[in-house]
PDB file of C-alpha atoms in Angstrom:
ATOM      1  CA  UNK S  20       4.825  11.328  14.180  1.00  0.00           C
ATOM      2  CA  UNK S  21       1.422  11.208  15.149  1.00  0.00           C
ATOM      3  CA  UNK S  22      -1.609   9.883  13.267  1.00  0.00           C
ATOM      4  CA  UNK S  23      -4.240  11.563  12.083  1.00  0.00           C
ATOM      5  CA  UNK S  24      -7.942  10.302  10.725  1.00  0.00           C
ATOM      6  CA  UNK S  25     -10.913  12.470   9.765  1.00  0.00           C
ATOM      7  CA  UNK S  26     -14.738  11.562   9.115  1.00  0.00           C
ATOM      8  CA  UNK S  27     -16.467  11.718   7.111  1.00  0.00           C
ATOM      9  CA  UNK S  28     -14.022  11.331   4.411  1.00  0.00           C
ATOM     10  CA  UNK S  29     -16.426  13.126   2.014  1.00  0.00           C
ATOM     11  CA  UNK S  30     -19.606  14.439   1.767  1.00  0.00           C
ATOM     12  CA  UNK S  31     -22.441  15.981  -0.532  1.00  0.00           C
ATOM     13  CA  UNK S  32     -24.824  18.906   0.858  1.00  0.00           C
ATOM     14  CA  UNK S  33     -27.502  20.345   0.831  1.00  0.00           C
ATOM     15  CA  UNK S  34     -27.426  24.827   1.132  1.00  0.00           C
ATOM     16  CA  UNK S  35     -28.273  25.836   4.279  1.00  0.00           C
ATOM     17  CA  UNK S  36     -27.663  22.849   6.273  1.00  0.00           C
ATOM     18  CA  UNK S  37     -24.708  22.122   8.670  1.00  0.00           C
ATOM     19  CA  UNK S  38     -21.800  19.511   8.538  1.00  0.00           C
ATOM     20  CA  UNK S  39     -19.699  18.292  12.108  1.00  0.00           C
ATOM     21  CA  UNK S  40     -16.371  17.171  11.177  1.00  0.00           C
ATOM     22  CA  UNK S  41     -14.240  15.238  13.222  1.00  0.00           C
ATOM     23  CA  UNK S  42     -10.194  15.144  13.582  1.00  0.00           C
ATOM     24  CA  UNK S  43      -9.182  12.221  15.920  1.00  0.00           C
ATOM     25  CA  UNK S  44      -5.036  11.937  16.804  1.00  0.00           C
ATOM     26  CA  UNK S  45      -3.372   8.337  17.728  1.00  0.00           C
ATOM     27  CA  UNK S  46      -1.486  10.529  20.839  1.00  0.00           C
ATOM     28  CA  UNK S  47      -1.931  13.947  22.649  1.00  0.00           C
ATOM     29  CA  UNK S  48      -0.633  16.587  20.962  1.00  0.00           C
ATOM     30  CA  UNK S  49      -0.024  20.421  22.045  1.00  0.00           C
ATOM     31  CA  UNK S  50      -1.730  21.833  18.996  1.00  0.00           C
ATOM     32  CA  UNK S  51      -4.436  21.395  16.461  1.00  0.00           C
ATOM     33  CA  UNK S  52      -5.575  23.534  13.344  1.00  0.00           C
ATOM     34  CA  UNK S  53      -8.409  23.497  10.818  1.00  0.00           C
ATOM     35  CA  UNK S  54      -7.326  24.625   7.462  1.00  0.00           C
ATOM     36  CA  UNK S  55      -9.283  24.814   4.057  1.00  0.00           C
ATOM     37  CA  UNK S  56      -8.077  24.054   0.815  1.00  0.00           C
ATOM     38  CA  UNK S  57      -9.881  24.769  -2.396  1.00  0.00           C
ATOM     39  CA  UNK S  58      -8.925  22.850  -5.826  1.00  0.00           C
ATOM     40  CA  UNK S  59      -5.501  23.216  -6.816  1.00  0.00           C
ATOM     41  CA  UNK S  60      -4.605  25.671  -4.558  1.00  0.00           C
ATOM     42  CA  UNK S  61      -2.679  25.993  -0.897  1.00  0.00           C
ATOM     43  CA  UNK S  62      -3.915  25.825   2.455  1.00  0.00           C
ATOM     44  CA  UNK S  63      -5.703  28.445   4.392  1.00  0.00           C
ATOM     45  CA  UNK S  64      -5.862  28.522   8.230  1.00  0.00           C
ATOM     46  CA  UNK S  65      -9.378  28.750   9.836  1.00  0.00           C
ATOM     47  CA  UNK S  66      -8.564  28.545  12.854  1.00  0.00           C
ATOM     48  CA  UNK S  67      -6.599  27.124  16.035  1.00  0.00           C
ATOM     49  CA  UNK S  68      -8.156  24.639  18.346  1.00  0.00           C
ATOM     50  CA  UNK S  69      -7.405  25.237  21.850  1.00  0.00           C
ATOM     51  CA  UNK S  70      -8.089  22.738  24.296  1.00  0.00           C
ATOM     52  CA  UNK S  71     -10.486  23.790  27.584  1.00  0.00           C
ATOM     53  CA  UNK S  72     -11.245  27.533  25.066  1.00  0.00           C
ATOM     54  CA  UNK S  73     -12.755  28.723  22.281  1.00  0.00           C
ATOM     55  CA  UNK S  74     -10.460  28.528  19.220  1.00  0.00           C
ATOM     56  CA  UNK S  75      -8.643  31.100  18.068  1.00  0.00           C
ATOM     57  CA  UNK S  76      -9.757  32.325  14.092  1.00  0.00           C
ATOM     58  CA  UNK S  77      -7.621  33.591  11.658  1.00  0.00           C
ATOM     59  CA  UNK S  78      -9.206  37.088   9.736  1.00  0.00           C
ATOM     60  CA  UNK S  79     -11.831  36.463   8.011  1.00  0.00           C
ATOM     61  CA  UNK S  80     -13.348  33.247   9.739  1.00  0.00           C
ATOM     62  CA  UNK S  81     -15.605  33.597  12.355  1.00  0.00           C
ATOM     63  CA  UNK S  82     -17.048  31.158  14.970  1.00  0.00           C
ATOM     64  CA  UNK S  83     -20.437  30.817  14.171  1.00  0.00           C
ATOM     65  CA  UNK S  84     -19.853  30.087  10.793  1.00  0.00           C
ATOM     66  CA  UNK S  85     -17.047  27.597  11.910  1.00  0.00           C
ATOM     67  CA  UNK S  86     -17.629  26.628  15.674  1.00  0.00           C
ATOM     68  CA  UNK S  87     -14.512  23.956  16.784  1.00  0.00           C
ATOM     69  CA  UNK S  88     -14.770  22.348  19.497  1.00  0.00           C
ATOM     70  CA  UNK S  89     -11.928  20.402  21.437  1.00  0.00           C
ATOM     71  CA  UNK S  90     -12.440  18.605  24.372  1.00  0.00           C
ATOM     72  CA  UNK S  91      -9.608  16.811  24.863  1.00  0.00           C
ATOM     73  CA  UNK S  92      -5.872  16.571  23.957  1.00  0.00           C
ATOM     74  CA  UNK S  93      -6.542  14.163  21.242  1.00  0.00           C
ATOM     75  CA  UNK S  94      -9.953  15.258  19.101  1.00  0.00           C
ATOM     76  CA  UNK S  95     -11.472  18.119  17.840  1.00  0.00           C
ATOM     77  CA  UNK S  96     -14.449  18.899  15.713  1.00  0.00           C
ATOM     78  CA  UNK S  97     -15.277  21.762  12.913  1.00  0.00           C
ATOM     79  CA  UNK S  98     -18.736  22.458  11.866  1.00  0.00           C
ATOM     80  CA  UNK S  99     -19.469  24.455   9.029  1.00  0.00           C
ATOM     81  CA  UNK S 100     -22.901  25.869   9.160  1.00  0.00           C
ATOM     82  CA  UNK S 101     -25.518  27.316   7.048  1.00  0.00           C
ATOM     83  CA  UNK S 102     -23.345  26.110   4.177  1.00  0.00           C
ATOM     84  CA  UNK S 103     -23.385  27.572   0.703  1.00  0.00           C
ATOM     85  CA  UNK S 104     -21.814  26.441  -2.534  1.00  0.00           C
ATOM     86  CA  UNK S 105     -18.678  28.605  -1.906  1.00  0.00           C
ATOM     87  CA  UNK S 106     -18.050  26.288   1.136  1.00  0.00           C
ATOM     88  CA  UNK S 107     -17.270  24.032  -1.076  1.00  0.00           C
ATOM     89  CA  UNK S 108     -13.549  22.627  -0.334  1.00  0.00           C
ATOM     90  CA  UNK S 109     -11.687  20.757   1.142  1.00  0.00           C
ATOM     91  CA  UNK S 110     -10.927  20.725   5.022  1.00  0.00           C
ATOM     92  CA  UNK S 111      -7.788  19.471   6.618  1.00  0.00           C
ATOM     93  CA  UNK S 112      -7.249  18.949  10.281  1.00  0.00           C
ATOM     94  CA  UNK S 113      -3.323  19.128  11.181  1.00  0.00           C
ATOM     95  CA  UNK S 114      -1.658  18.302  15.215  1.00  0.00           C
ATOM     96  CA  UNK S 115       1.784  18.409  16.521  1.00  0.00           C
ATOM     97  CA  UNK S 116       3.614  20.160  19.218  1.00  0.00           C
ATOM     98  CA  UNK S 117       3.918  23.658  19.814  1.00  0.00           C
ATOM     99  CA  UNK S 118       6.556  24.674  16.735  1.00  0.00           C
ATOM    100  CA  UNK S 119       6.966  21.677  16.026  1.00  0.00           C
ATOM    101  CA  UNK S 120       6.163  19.804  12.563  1.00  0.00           C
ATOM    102  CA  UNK S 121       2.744  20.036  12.176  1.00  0.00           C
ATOM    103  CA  UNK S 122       0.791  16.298  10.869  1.00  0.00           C
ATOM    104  CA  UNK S 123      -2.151  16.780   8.306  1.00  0.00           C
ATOM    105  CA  UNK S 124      -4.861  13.704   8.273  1.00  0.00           C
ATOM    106  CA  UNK S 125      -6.357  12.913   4.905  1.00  0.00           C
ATOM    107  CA  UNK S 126      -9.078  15.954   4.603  1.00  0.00           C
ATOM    108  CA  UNK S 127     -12.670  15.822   3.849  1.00  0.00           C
ATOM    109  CA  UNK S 128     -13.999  16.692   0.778  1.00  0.00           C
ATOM    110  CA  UNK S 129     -17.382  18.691   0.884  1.00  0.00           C
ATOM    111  CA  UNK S 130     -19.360  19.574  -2.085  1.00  0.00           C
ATOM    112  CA  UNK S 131     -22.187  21.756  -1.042  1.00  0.00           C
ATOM    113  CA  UNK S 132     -25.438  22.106  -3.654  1.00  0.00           C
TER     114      UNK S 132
ATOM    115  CA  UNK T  12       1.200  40.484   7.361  1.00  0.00           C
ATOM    116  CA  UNK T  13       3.880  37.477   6.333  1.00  0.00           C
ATOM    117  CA  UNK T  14       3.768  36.592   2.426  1.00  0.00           C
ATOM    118  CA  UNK T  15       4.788  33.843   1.854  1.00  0.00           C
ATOM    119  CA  UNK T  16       6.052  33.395  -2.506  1.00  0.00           C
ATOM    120  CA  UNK T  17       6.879  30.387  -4.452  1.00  0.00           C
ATOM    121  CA  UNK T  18       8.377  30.005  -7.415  1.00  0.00           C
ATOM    122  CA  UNK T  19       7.803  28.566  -9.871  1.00  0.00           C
ATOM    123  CA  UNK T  20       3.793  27.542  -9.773  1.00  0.00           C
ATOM    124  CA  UNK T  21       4.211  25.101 -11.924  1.00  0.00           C
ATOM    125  CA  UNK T  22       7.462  22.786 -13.348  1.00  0.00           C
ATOM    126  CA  UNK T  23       7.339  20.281 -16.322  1.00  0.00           C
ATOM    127  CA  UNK T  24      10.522  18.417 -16.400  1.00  0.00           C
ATOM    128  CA  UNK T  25      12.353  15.858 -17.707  1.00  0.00           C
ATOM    129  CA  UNK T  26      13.627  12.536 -16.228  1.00  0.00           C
ATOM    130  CA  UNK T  27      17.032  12.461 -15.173  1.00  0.00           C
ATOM    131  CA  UNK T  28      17.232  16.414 -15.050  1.00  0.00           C
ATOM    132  CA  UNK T  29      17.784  18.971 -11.910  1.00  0.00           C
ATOM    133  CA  UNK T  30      15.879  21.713 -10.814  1.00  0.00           C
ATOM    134  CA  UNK T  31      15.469  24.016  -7.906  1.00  0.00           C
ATOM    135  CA  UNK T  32      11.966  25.401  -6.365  1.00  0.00           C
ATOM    136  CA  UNK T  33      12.327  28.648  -3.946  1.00  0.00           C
ATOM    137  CA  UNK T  34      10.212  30.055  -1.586  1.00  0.00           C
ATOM    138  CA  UNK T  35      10.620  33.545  -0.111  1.00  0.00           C
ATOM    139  CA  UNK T  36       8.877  34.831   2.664  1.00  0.00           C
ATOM    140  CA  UNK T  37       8.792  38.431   4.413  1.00  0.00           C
ATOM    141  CA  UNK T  38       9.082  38.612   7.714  1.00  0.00           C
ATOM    142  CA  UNK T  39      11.897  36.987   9.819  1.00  0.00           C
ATOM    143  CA  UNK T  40      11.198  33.533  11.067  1.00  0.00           C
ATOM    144  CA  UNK T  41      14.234  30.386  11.997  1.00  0.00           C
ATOM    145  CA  UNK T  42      11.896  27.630  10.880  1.00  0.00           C
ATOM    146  CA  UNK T  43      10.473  26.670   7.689  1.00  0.00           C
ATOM    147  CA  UNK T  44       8.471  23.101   6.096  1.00  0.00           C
ATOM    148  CA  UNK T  45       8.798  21.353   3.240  1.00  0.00           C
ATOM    149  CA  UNK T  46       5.553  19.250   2.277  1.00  0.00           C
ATOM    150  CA  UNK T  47       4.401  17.222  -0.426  1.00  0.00           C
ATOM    151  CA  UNK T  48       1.378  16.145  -1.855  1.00  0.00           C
ATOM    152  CA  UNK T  49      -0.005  13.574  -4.110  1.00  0.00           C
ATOM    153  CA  UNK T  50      -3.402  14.097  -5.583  1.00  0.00           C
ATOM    154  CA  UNK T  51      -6.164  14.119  -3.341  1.00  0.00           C
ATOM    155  CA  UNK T  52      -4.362  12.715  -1.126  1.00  0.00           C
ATOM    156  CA  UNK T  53      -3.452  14.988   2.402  1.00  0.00           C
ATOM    157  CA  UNK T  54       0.014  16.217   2.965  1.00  0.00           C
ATOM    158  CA  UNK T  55       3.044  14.611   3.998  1.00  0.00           C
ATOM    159  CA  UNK T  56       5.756  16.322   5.821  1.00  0.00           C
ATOM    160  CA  UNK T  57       8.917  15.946   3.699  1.00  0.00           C
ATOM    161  CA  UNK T  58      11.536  18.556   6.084  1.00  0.00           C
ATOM    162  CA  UNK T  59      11.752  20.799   8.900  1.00  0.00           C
ATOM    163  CA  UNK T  60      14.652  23.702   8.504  1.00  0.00           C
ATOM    164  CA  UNK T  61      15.101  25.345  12.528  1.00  0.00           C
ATOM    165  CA  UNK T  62      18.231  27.498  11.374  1.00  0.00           C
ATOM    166  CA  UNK T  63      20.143  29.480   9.567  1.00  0.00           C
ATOM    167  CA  UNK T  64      22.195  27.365   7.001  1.00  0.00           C
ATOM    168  CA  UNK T  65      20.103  24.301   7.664  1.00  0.00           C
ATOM    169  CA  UNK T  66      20.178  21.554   4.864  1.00  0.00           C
ATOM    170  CA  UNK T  67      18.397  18.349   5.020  1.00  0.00           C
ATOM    171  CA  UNK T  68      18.748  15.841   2.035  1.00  0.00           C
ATOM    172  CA  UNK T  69      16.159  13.156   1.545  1.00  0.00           C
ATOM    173  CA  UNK T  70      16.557  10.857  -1.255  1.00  0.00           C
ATOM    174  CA  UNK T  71      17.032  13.240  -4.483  1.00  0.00           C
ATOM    175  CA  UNK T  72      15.393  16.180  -2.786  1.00  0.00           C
ATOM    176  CA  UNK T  73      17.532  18.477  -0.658  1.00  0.00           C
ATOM    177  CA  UNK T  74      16.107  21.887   1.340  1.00  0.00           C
ATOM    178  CA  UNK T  75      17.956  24.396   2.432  1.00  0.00           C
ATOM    179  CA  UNK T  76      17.345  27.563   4.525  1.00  0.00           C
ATOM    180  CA  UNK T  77      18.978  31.181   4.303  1.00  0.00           C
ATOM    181  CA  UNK T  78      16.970  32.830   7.360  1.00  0.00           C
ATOM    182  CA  UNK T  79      19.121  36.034   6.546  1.00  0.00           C
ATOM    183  CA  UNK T  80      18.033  36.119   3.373  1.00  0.00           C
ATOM    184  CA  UNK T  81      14.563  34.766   3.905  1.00  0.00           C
ATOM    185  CA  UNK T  82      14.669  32.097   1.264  1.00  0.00           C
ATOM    186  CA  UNK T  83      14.393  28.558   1.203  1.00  0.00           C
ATOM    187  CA  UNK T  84      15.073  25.841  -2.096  1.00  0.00           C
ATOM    188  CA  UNK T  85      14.071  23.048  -2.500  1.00  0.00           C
ATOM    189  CA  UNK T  86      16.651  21.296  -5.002  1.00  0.00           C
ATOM    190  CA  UNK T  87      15.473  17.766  -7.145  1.00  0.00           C
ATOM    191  CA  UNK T  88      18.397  16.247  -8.235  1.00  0.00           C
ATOM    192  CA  UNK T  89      18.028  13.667 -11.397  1.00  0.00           C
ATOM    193  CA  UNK T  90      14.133  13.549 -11.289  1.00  0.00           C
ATOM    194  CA  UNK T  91      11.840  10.707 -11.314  1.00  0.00           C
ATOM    195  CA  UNK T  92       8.386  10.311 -12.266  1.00  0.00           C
ATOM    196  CA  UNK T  93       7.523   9.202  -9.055  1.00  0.00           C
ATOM    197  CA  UNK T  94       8.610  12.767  -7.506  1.00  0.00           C
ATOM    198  CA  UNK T  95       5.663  14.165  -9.923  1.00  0.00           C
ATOM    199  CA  UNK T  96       3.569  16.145  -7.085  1.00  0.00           C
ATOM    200  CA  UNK T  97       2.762  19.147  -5.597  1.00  0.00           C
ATOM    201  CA  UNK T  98       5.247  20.986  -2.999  1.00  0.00           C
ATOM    202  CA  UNK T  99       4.458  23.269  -0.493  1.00  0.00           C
ATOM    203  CA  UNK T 100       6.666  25.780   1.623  1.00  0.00           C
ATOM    204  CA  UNK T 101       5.370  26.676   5.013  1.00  0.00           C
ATOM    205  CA  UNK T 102       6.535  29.367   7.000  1.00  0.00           C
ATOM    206  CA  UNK T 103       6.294  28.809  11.281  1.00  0.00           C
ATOM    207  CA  UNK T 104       4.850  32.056  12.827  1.00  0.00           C
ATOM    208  CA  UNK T 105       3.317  29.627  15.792  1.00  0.00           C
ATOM    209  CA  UNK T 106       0.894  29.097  13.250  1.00  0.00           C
ATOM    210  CA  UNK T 107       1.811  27.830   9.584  1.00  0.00           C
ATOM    211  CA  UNK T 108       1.888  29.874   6.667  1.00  0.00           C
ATOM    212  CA  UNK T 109       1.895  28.280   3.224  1.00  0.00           C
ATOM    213  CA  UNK T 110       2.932  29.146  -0.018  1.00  0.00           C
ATOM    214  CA  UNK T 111       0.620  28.810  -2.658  1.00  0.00           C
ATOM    215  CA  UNK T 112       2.223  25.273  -4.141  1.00  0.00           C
ATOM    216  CA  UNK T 113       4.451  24.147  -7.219  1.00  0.00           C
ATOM    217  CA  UNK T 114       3.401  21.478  -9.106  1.00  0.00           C
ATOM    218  CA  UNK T 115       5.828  18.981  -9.900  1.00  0.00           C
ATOM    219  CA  UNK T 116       5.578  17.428 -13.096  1.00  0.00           C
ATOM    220  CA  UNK T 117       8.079  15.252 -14.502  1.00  0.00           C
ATOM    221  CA  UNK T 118       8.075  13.170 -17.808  1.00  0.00           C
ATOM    222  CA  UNK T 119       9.748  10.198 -18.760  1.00  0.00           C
TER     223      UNK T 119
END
C-alpha cells in the first residue's frame, strides 16, 4: 500500500487569496485524485491528476479555480484560488494503480474567512 | 450518471449485536470499496470486491458483492465500540464514486 502525506495539514484564510496544497506518495503510482469533503458528509471528486497533462475535472470544477499540477509519478499539487468561505472543506489527495484500491493521505483542513 | 445509495445514514447499536449496511449503485460495474473512517482522521481502505459473489471477511466485518444485482453489504457481526465510525461504499468507474457515508455508532 502506498503512503500518502499532505501539507499543510490545516490552514486558516483569508477571501480572495490562494492556497498550494501538496500530496507527496512513498512510491510511483499510476493514478492520483483530489477530492473534497465537507463536514459530515462523503467525498467529491475534483479532479484527476495526470502526469506530463493537465488534469482531468469532474462537472462542475474547473481549472482555474483548482489548477493541479503533477510533475512526476510521485507528487502533485492543488491550488484553490480566489477562495471564498464556501471553499471551506476539507481536501483529500488519494494514489494507487489504475483500478486498483485507491490510498487517501490524511486531508487538509481549510477554513476560509 | 452512476448513483451511488447507502443505507442506512446513520446506525446506533448495541454491543454484542449484528447489523448489515447496503449500498446500491446504478450502473453496472465488477468492483466496489469498502472504507472506513475515524473522525478527522483520512480514510482507510477496509475491502476491495472485483466480482460477482465476492466476500471478504475482516475481523467482525464481512462485504459482499452481488454485481447482478448491483448491491453490496457490509455485515458487523457482534459489534464493538471500537468499530464506532463512519463507512463508506465506493463504486470503481476508473474513477471512484462514493456513497454518501453511514455512521457507525455503537454503545456499550
Amino acid at each position: 500500500s502506498a503512503v500518502i502525506s499532505q501539507k499543510p495539514s490545516r490552514d486558516i484564510c483569508q477571501r480572495g487569496t490562494s492556497l498550494t496544497i501538496q500530496c507527496q506518495v512513498d512510491s510511483q503510482v499510476t493514478m492520483m485524485f483530489w477530492y473534497r469533503q465537507q463536514p459530515g458528509q462523503s467525498l467529491t471528486l475534483i479532479a484527476t491528476a495526470n502526469q506530463g497533462s493537465e488534469a482531468t475535472y469532474e462537472s462542475g470544477f474547473v481549472i482555474d479555480k483548482f489548477p493541479i499540477s503533477r510533475p512526476n509519478l510521485t507528487f502533485s499539487t492543488l491550488t484553490v484560488s480566489n477562495m471564498s468561505p464556501e471553499d471551506s472543506s476539507i481536501y483529500l489527495c488519494s494514489a494507487g494503480g489504475l483500478r486498483e484500491t485507491q490510498y487517501f493521505g490524511p486531508g487538509t483542513r481549510l477554513l476560509v474567512l | 450518471e452512476l448513483k451511488v445509495e447507502q443505507n442506512p445514514l446513520f446506525l446506533s447499536m448495541q454491543e454484542g449485536k449484528n447489523y448489515t449496511i447496503y449500498c446500491n449503485y446504478s450502473t453496472t460495474s465488477d468492483r466496489l470499496y469498502w472504507y472506513r473512517q475515524d473522525p478527522g482522521k483520512s480514510l482507510e481502505s477496509l475491502f476491495v470486491l472485483l466480482s460477482n459473489g465476492a466476500v471478504k471477511q475482516e475481523g467482525r466485518l464481512m462485504a459482499s458483492l452481488d454485481t447482478k444485482a448491483r448491491l453490496s453489504t457490509l455485515h458487523i457481526t457482534a459489534a464493538v465500540h471500537d468499530l464506532s465510525a463512519t463507512y463508506f461504499c465506493a463504486v470503481d468507474m476508473n474513477k471512484l464514486v462514493f456513497g454518501a457515508g453511514t455512521i457507525l455508532r455503537v454503545k456499550s
